[in-house]
XYZ file of C-alpha atoms in Angstrom:
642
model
C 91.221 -32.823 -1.183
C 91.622 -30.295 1.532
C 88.604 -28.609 -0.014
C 86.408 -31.673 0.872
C 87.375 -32.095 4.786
C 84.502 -32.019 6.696
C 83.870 -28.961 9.877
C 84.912 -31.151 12.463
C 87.839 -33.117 10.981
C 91.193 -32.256 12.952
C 93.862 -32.139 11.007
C 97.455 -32.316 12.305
C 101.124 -32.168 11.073
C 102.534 -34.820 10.292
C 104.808 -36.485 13.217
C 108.439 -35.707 13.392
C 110.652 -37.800 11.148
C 112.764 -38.496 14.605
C 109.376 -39.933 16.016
C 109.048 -42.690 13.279
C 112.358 -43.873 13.676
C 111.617 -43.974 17.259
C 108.376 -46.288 16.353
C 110.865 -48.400 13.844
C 112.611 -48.897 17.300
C 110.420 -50.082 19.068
C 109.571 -47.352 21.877
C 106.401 -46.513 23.072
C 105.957 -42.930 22.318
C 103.194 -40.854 23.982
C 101.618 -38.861 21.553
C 100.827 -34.857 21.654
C 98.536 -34.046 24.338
C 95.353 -31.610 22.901
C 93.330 -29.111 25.272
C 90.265 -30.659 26.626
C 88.544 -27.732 25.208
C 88.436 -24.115 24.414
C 88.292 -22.603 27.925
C 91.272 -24.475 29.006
C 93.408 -22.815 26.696
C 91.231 -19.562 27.342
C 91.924 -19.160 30.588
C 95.461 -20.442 30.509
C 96.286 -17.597 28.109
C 94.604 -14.878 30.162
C 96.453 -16.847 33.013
C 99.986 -16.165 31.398
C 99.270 -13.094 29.848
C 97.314 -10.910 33.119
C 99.762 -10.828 35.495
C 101.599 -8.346 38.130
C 102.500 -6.227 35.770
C 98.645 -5.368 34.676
C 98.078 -4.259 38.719
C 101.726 -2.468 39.792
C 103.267 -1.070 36.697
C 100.745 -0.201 33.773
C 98.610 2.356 36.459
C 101.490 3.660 37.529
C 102.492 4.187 33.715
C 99.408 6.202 33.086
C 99.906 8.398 35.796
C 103.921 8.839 35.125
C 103.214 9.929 31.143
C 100.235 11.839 31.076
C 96.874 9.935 32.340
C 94.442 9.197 30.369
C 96.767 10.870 27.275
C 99.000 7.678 27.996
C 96.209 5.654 26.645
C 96.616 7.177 22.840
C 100.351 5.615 22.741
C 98.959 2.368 24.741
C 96.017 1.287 21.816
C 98.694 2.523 19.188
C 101.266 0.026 20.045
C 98.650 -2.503 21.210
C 96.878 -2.435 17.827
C 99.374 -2.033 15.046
C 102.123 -4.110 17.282
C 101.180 -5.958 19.993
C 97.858 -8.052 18.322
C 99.375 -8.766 15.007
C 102.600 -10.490 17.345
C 99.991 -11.917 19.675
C 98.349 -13.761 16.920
C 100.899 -14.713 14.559
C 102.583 -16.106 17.414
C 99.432 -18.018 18.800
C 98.246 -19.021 15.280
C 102.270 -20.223 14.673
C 101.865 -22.802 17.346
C 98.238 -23.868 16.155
C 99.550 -24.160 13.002
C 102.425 -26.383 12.977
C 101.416 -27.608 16.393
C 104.723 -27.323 17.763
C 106.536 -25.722 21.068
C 108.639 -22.198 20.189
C 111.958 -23.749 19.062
C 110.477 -26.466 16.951
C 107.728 -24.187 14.951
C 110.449 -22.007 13.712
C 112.294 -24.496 12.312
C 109.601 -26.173 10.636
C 108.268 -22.732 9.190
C 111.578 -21.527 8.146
C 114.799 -23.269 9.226
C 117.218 -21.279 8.917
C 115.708 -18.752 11.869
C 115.322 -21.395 14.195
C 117.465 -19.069 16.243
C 114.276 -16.577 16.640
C 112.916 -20.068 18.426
C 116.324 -20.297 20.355
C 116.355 -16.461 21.357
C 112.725 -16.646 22.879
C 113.321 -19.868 24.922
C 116.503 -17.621 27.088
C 113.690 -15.182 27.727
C 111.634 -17.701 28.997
C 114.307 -19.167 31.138
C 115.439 -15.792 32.644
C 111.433 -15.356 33.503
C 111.469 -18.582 35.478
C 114.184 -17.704 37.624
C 113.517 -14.011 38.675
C 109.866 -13.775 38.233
C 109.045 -16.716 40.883
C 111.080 -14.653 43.262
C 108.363 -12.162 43.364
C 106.024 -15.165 44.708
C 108.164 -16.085 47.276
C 108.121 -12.447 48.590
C 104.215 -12.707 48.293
C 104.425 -15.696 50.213
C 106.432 -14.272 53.148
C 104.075 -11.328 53.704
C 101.410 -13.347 53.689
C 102.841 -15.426 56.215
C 103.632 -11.935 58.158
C 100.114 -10.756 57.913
C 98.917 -13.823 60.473
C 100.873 -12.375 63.029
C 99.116 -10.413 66.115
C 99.859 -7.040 64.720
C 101.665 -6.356 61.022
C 104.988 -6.063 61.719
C 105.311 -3.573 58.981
C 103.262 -0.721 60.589
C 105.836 0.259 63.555
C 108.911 1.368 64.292
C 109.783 -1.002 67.201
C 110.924 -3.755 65.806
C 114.297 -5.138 66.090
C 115.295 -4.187 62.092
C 114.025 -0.740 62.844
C 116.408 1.729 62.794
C 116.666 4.947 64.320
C 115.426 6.975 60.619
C 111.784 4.921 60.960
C 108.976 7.064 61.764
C 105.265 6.157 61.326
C 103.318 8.833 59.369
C 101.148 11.526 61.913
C 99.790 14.562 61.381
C 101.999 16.805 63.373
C 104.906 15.260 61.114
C 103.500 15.556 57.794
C 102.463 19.183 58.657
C 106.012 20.257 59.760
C 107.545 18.955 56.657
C 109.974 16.838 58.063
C 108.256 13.274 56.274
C 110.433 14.310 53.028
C 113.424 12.809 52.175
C 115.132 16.099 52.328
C 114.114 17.327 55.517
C 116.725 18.394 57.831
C 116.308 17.197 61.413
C 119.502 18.634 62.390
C 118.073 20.528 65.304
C 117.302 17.077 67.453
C 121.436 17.061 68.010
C 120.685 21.118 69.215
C 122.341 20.311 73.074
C 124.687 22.241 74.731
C 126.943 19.532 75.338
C 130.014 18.116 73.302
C 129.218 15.132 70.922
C 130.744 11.859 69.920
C 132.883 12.316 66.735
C 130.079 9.402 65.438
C 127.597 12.523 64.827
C 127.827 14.048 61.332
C 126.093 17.021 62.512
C 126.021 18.489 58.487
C 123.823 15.558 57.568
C 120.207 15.522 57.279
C 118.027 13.349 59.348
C 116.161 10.756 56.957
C 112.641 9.590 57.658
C 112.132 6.184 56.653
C 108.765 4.539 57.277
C 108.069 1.662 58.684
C 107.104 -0.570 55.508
C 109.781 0.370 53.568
C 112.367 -0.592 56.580
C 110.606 -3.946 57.132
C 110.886 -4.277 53.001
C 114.531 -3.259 53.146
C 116.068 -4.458 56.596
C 113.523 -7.385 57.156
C 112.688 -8.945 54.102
C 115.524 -7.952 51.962
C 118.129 -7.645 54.314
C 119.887 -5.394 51.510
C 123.458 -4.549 51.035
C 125.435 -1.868 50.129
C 128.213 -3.660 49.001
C 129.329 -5.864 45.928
C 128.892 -8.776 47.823
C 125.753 -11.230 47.840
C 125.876 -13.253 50.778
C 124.142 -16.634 51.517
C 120.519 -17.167 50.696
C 117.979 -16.106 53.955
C 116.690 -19.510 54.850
C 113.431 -17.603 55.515
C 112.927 -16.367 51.725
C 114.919 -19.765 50.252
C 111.897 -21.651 51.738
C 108.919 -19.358 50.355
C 111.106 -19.940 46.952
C 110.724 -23.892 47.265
C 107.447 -23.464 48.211
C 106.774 -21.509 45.247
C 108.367 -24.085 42.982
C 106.797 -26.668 44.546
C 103.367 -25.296 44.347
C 104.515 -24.400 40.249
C 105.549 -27.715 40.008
C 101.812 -29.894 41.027
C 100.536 -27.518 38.738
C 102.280 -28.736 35.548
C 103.825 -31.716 36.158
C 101.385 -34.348 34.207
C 101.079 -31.480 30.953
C 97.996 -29.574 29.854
C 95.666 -32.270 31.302
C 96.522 -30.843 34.629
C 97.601 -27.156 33.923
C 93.985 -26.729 31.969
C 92.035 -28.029 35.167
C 94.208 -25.609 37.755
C 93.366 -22.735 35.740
C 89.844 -22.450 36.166
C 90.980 -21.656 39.772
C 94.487 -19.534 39.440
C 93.075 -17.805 36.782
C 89.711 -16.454 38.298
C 90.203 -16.120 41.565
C 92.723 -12.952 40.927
C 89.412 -11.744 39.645
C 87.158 -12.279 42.698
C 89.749 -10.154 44.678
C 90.491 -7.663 42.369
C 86.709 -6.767 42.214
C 86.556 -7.040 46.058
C 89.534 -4.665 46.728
C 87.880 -2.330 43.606
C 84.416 -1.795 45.230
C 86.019 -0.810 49.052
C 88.580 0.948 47.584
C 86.054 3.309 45.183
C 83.522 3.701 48.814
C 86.544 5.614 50.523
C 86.864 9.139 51.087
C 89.658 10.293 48.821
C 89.685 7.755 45.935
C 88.346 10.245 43.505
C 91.013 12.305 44.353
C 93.648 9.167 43.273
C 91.339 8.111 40.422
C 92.105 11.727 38.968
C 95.772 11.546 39.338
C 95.511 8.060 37.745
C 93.345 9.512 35.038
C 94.132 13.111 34.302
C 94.983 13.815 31.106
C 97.944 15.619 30.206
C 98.110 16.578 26.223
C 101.900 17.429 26.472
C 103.086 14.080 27.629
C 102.486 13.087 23.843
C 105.246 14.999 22.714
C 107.878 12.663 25.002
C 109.334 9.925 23.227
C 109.593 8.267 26.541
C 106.106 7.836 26.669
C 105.493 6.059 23.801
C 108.732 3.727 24.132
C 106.896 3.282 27.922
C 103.811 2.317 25.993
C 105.510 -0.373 23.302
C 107.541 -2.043 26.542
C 103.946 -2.412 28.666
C 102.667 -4.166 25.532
C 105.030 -6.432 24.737
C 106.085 -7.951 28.242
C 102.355 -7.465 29.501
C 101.073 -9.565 26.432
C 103.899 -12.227 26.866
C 104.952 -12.287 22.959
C 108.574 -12.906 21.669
C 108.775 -15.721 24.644
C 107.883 -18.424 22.946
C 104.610 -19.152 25.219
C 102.016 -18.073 23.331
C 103.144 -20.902 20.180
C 103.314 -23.092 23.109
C 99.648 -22.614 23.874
C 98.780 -22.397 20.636
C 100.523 -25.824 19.643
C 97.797 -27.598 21.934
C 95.018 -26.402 20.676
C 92.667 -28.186 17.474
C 94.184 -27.563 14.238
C 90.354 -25.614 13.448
C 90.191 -23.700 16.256
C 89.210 -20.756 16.161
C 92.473 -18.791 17.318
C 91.441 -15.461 15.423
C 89.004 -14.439 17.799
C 90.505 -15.908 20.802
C 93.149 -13.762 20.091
C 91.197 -10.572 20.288
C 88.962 -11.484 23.389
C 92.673 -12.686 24.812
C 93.900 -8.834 24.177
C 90.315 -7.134 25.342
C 90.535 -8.975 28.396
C 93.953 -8.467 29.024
C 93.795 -4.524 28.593
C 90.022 -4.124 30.248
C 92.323 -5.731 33.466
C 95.150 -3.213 33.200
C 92.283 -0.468 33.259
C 90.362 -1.670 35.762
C 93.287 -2.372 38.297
C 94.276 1.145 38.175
C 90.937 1.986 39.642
C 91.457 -0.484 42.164
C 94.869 0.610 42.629
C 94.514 4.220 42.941
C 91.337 4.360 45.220
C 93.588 2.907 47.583
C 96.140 5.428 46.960
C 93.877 8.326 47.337
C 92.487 7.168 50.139
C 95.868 6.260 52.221
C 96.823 10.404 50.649
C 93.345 11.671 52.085
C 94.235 9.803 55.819
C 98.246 11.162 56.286
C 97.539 15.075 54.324
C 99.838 13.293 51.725
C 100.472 14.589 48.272
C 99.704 11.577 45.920
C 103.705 12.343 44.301
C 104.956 11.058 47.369
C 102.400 7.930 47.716
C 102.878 6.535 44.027
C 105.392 4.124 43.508
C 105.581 1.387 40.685
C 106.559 -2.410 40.866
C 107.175 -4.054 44.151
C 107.548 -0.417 45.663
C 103.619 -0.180 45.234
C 102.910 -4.074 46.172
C 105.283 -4.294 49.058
C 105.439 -0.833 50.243
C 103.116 1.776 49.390
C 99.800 -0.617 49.406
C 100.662 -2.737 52.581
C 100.466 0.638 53.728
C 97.521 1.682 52.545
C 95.656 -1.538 53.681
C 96.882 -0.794 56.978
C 94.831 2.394 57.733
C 91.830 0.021 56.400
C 89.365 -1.551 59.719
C 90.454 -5.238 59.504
C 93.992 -4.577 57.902
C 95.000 -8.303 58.418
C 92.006 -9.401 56.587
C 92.640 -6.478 53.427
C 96.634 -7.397 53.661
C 95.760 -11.477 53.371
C 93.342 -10.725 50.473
C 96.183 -8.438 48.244
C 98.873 -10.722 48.872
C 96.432 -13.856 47.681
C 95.836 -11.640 44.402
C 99.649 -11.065 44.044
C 100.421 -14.692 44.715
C 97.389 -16.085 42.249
C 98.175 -13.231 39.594
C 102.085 -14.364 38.684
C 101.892 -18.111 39.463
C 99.573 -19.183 36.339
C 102.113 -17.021 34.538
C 104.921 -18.735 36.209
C 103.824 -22.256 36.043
C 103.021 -21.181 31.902
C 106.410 -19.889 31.424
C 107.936 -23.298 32.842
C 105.239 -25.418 30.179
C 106.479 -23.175 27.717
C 110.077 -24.734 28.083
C 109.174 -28.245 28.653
C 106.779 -28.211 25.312
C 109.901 -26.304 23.485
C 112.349 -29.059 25.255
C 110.273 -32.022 24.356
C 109.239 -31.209 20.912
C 113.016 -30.627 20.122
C 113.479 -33.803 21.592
C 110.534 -36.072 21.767
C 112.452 -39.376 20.967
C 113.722 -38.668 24.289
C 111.244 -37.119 25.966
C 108.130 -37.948 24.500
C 107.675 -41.374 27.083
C 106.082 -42.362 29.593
C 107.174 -40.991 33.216
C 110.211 -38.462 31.065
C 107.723 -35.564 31.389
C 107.392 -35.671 35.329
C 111.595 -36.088 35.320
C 112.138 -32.736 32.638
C 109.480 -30.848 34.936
C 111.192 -31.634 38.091
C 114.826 -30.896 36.374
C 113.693 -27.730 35.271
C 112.091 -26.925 38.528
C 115.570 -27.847 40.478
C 117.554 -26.081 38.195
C 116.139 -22.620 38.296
C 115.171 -22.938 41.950
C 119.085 -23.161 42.593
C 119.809 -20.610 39.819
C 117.329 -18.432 41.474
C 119.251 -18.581 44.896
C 121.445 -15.710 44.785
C 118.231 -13.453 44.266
C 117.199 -14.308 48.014
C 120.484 -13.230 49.134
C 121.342 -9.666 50.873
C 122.240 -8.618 47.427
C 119.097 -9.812 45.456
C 118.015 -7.062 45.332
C 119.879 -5.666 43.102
C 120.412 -8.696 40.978
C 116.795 -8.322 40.614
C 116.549 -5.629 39.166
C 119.514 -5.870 36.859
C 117.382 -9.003 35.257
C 114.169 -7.106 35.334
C 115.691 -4.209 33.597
C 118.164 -6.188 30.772
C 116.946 -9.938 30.540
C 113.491 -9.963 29.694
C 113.659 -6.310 28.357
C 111.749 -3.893 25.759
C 115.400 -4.297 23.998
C 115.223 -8.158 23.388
C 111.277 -8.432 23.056
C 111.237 -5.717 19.851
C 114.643 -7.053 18.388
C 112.543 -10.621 18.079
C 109.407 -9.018 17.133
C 111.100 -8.061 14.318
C 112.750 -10.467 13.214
C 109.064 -12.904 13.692
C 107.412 -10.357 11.489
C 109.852 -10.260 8.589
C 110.380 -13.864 8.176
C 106.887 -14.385 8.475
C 105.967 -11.746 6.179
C 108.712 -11.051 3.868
C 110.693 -14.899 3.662
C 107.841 -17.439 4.624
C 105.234 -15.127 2.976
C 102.346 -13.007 4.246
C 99.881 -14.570 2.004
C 100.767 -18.147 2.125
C 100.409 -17.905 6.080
C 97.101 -16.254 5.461
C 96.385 -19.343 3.612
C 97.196 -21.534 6.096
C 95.216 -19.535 8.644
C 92.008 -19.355 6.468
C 92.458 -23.255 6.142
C 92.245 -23.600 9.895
C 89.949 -20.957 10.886
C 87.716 -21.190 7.811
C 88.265 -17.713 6.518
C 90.779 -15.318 6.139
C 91.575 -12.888 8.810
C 91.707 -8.969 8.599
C 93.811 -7.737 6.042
C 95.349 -5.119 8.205
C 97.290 -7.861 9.787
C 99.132 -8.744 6.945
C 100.552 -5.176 6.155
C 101.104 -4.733 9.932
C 103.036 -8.042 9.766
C 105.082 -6.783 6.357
C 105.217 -3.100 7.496
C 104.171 -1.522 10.109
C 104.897 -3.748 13.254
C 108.258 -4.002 12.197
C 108.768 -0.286 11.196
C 107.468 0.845 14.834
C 109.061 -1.474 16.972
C 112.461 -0.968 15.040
C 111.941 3.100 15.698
C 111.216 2.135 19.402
C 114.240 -0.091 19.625
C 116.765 2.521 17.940
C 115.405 5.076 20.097
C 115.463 2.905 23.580
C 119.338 1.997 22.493
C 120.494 5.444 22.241
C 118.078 7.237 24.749
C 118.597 4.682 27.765
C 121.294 6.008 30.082
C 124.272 4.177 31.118
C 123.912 1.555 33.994
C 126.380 4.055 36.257
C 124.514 6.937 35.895
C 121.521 5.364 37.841
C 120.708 6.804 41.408
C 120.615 3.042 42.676
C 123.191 1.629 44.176
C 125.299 -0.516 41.170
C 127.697 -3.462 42.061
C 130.357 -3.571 40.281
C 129.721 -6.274 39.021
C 126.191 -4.775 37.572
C 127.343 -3.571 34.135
C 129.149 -6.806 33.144
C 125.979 -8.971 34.313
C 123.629 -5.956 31.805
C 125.430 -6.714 29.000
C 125.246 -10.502 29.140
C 121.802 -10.826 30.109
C 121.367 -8.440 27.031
C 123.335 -10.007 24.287
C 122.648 -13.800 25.553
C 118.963 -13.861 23.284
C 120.209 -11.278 20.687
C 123.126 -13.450 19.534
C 120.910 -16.536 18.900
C 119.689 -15.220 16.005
C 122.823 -14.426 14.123
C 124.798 -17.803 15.343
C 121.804 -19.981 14.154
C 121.426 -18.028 10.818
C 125.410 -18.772 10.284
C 125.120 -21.970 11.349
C 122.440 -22.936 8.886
C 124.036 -21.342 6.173
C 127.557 -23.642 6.862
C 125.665 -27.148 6.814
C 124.306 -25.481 3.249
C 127.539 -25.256 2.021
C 128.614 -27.921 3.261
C 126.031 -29.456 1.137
C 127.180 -31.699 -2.070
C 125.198 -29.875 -4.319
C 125.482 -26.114 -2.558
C 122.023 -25.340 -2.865
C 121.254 -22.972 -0.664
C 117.673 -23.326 -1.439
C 117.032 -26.267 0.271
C 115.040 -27.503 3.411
C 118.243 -26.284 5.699
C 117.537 -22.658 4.999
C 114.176 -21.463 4.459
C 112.056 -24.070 2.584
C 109.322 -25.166 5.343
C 108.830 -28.495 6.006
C 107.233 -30.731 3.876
C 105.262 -32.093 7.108
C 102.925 -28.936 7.001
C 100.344 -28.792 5.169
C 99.545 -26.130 2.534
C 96.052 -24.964 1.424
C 97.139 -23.466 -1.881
C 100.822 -24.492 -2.547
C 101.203 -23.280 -6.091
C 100.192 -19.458 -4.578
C 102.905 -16.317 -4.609
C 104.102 -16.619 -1.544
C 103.520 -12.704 -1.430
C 101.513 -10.429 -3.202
C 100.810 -6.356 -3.179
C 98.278 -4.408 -5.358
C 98.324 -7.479 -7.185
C 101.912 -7.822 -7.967
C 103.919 -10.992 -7.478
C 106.305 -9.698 -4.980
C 107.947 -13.367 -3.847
C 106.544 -16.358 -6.044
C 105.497 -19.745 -4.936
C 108.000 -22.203 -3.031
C 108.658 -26.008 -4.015
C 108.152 -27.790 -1.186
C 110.600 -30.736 -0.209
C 109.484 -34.191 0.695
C 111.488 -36.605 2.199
C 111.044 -40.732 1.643
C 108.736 -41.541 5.028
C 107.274 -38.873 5.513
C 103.346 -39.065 5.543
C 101.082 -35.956 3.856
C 98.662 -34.437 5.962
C 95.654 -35.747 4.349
C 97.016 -39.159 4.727
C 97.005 -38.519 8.741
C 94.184 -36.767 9.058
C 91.705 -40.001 7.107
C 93.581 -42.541 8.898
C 92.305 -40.829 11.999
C 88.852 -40.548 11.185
C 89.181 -44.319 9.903
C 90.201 -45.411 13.140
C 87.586 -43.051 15.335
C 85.048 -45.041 13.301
C-alpha cells in the first residue's frame, strides 16, 4: 500500500510501454539518469532561470515604469502567476518523471500539444539567445587589446558623427541626438552638392559605433549578407563550450554548475561593492529606485511586469519539467520552488544596484543626465556599461570581469535550454535514443543544427533578425497563451485536487491551498487579461522607429503563430484517432484519461472539489496488458538494492 512506503523509498513511473518492447528485443537500454543530489538540480535551476535578463532588462524596467512603484506589479504577477507556473511545471516533471512533450501526454493526452508548443520556444531560445554569448565572447577578446578599441574615435569603422564625451561638448549641448552642428559647414566658399547643409550633425559615440560598424557591421537594407567570420567563430565557440557541458546528461551538467552557476555571483558582488564606493551612484540608485505612484495607473506597466516574470523565470518552455523529471520522486520540490523564486528575484534586485551605481557614476564623470545614460538589453551590456567601465582606473581589468559575468550568466541557461530538448527528444523517443553513445550523437545534432540556423544572426542584418525573434518568438504573447492553457488542464481537466494528491504523495504533505485556486482561477484570469491587452495594445511592426526589413512582418507572424498552433492541431488530432476509434469513446486514454503508468495516491477522489462540492468526479484509470503498477517497480527495486 502506498500508505506503507517507507521515507526513503523512491518511487518511479512505470517505464514506457515502447521501452519494454525494446527489452523484448533485445536492446540494451540505458535507463533514466537521476541528479546526484539536491544541489545539482539547485543550482542548475538558478543556472537556467538567473540569467541576462535579471542584470540588463528588469533594472531598467523599474526605472522605465515607476521605481520602486514597479515592484507592486512585479510581486503581483510573481506571486499569483509566476510561482504557481513555476511549480506546477517543476512538480509536473518530478511527477511523471518525464521531459516537456512526454509529461503532457502522460498527464492528459489529448494536450500533448501544450508539450509540443513549449519545445518551439525552447528551440527558438537556442538559436538567438547563444548569439548574445558569442558577442560576449568577442568583447572579451577586444578588451586584451593595448587600449579598448571602443573608447575612440580613430579607428578605421569610425565615422565622421563619433565624438568621445568632454566637458566642453556636453555643456554646449551638442552630445544630443538633435543637436544641430550646421555651423561647422559656416565657410565662405561654395560646397560639393554631397553637403546637405539642412541636416543636423549627429554625435555618435564611440561604443555605440564600434557596436554598430565593428561588431555588427549593420545594414540598412533588406538584405543579410554572409556571416562575419569573426562573430561565426565566437558562435562555434559558444556551441562548443555549450556542448562539453551537456554532452554525457545531468552527470556532467550537475558537476559544471557548481562553477557556471556561482561564479556570475562572485562578479556580480565584486562589480556591486566598487560600483556603490563611487561618487554619483546614489544619484543612479535613486533613479533606479524612485518611486513614482502614477506609473500604477499604466497598463503598460503591469503587462511589463507579467512579461519579466514569465521569460525571467523560464516557465511555459518546457525546462523546468525537464529539471524536474530528474529529480527523486520524494523530493522535496515545494520548497525548492520557493527558494528557486527568492533567489531568482533577490538577483534581479540586487543587479540593479550593481547596475545603476555604475550608471550614476559614468552620469556624475560626463555632467550627463541619467535619461540619456539608461539603456536596456544589449544597449546597456554592449554600450552604455563598456562605457562606464571605461572611465573606471584599470578599465581592461573592470571590462574582462563584466563580460565574464555576461558570458557565465546566459551559458548555464543556454546549455539548460539545449538539455531541455534532448530530455523532451529522448523521452519521446527512448527506443531510439535511450542507448549507449545516441545521447552524445542527438547533443551534437542539435548543437550543429542551431549553430547553422543561428548563422544569419551574425550577418550584417542580424541585427535586426535579432530582435524580430526577441520580440515575437519567445514572447509575453506565446509564454501567457501556454500558461493558460497548463493551468486549465491541470486544474479544470486533470483536476486540481487529484494533482494535489499526487504532490502530497511525493512531498509528504499537501502544499498551500492558494495554489490550487491560483491554478483554477486566478493565474489564468490574469495572464488571459495581460494577453488580450498585449494583443490589442502592441503597435504594428511598421510603426516602430527601427529600421524594418521587409521581410520583418512576415518573419513576426510566423515566429508568433509557429507555438500557438500546436495546441489546436494536437487537440484535433487527438480527437480524429478517437473517432476513428471502433467503439467512439471519446473517453479513452487518447484524450484525457492519464496514463495508467502514474501512480495515484487516492484514485477513487473527485478529481475537483470547491466548498465541498463535487465539481468533476473521479476518473477510471486505463491499464493496458504489460504494463507494471508502480508499487510493483518501486519493491522490485528495493528487492534488488538489498
Amino acid at each position: 500500500m502506498p500508505e506503507a512506503r517507507g521515507q526513503d523509498t523512491v518511487i518511479e513511473p512505470a517505464e514506457d510501454p515502447q521501452i519494454w518492447s525494446e527489452k523484448g528485443k533485445g536492446a540494451t537500454l540505458e535507463q533514466r539518469e537521476k541528479w546526484a543530489n539536491k544541489t545539482e538540480f539547485m543550482l542548475s535551476m538558478a543556472g537556467e532561470i538567473i540569467g541576462l535578463g535579471n542584470v540588463w532588462r528588469f533594472p531598467y524596467l523599474c526605472y522605465k515604469n515607476g521605481g520602486g512603484v514597479f515592484f507592486i506589479p512585479y510581486f503581483v504577477f510573481l506571486i499569483f502567476c509566476g510561482i504557481p507556473v513555476f511549480f506546477l511545471e517543476t512538480a509536473l516533471g518530478q511527477y511523471t518523471s518525464e521531459g516537456g512533450i512526454t509529461a503532457w501526454r502522460k498527464i492528459c493526452p489529448m494536450f500533448e500539444g501544450i508539450g509540443i508548443a513549449s519545445q518551439v520556444i525552447v528551440i527558438y531560445l537556442n538559436i538567438y539567445y547563444i548569439v548574445v554569448l558569442a558577442w560576449a565572447v568577442f568583447y572579451l577578446f577586444s578588451c586584451f587589446q593595448t587600449t579598448l578599441p571602443w573608447i575612440s574615435c580613430v579607428n578605421e569603422w569610425n565615422t565622421e558623427s563619433c565624438h568621445t564625451y568632454n566637458k566642453s561638448l556636453l555643456h554646449s549641448g551638442l552630445h544630443t541626438a538633435d543637436a544641430d552642428w550646421s555651423f561647422l559647414y559656416n565657410e565662405t566658399y561654395n560646397y560639393s552638392s554631397s553637403v546637405n547643409l539642412s541636416a543636423p550633425y549627429k554625435v555618435v559615440s564611440p561604443e555605440e559605433e564600434f557596436w554598430l560598424h565593428r561588431v555588427q557591421r549593420i545594414s540598412s537594407d533588406d538584405t543579410l549578407g554572409p556571416p562575419h567570420y569573426d562573430l561565426t567563430l565566437c558562435l562555434l565557440l559558444v556551441w562548443i563550450i555549450c556542448y562539453f557541458c551537456i554532452w554525457k546528461g545531468v552527470k556532467t551538467t550537475g558537476k559544471v554548475v557548481y562553477f557556471t552557476a556561482t561564479f556570475p555571483y562572485v562578479m556580480l558582488l565584486i562589480l556591486f561593492f566598487r560600483g556603490v564606493t563611487l561618487p554619483g551612484a546614489g544619484t543612479g540608485i535613486s533613479y533606479y529606485l524612485y518611486p513614482d505612484i502614477s506609473k500604477l495607473s499604466n497598463p503598460d506597466v503591469w503587462r511589463d511586469a507579467g512579461t519579466q516574470v514569465f521569460f525571467s523565470y523560464a516557465v511555459c518552455q518546457g525546462v523546468l519539467t525537464a529539471l524536474g523529471s530528474y529529480n527523486k520522486y520524494n523530493n522535496n520540490c515545494y520548497k525548492d520552488c520557493i527558494a528557486l523564486c527568492a533567489l531568482n528575484s533577490g538577483t534581479s534586485i540586487f543587479a540593479g544596484f550593481a547596475v545603476f551605481s555604475i550608471l550614476g557614476y559614468m552620469a556624475h564623470e560626463l555632467s550627463l543626465p541619467m535619461e540619456d545614460i539608461v539603456k536596456s538589453g544589449p544597449g546597456l551590456a554592449f554600450i552604455a556599461y563598456p562605457k562606464a567601465l571605461s572611465l573606471l582606473p584599470g578599465p581592461h581589468f573592470w571590462s574582462v570581469l563584466f563580460f565574464l559575468m555576461v558570458l557565465f550568466l546566459g551559458l548555464d541557461s543556454q546549455f539548460v535550454c539545449v538539455e531541455s530538448l534532448a530530455t523532451a527528444l529522448t523521452d519521446v523517443f527512448p527506443g531510439i535514443l535511450r542507448k549507449p553513445k545516441r545521447r552524445e550523437i542527438l547533443v551534437l545534432l542539435i548543437a550543429v543544427v542551431c549553430f547553422l540556423l543561428g548563422l544569419p544572426l551574425v550577418t550584417r542584418g542580424g541585427l535586426h533578425l535579432f530582435k524580430l525573434i526577441d520580440m515575437y518568438g519567445p514572447s509575453g504573447t506565446n509564454l501567457l497563451l501556454i500558461a493558460c492553457f497548463e493551468t486549465l488542464v491541470i486544474g479544470w481537466v486533470y483536476g486540481a485536487d487529484r494533482f494535489f494528491d499526487n504532490i502530497e504523495d511525493m512531498i509528504g504533505y499537501p502544499p498551500c491551498s492558494v495554489l490550487k485556486y491560483c491554478w483554477l482561477f486566478i493565474t489564468p484570469f490574469i495572464c488571459g487579461a495581460t494577453l488580450l491587452y498585449d494583443l490589442i495594445s502592441s503597435p504594428s511592426l511598421s510603426a516602430s522607429a527601427d529600421f524594418v526589413p521587409s521581410w520583418g512582418s512576415a518573419v513576426a507572424v510566423l515566429l508568433t503563430l509557429t507555438p500557438m498552433i500546436c495546441i489546436p492541431i494536437f487537440v484535433l488530432v487527438a480527437i480524429k484517432k478517437c473517432l476513428c476509434r471502433p467503439s467512439n469513446s471519446c473517453q479513452g486514454p487518447g484524450l484525457i484519461v492519464p496514463s495508467a503508468d502514474l501512480h495515484q495516491r487516492s484514485p477513487n477522489k473527485p478529481r475537483l472539489t470547491l466548498c465541498e462540492h463535487v465539481i468533476i468526479k473521479r476518473q477510471k484509470l486505463s491499464h493496458t496488458e504489460g504494463e507494471k503498477s508502480v508499487e510493483e517497480k518501486a519493491l522490485k527495486e528495493d528487492t534488488t538494492d538489498m
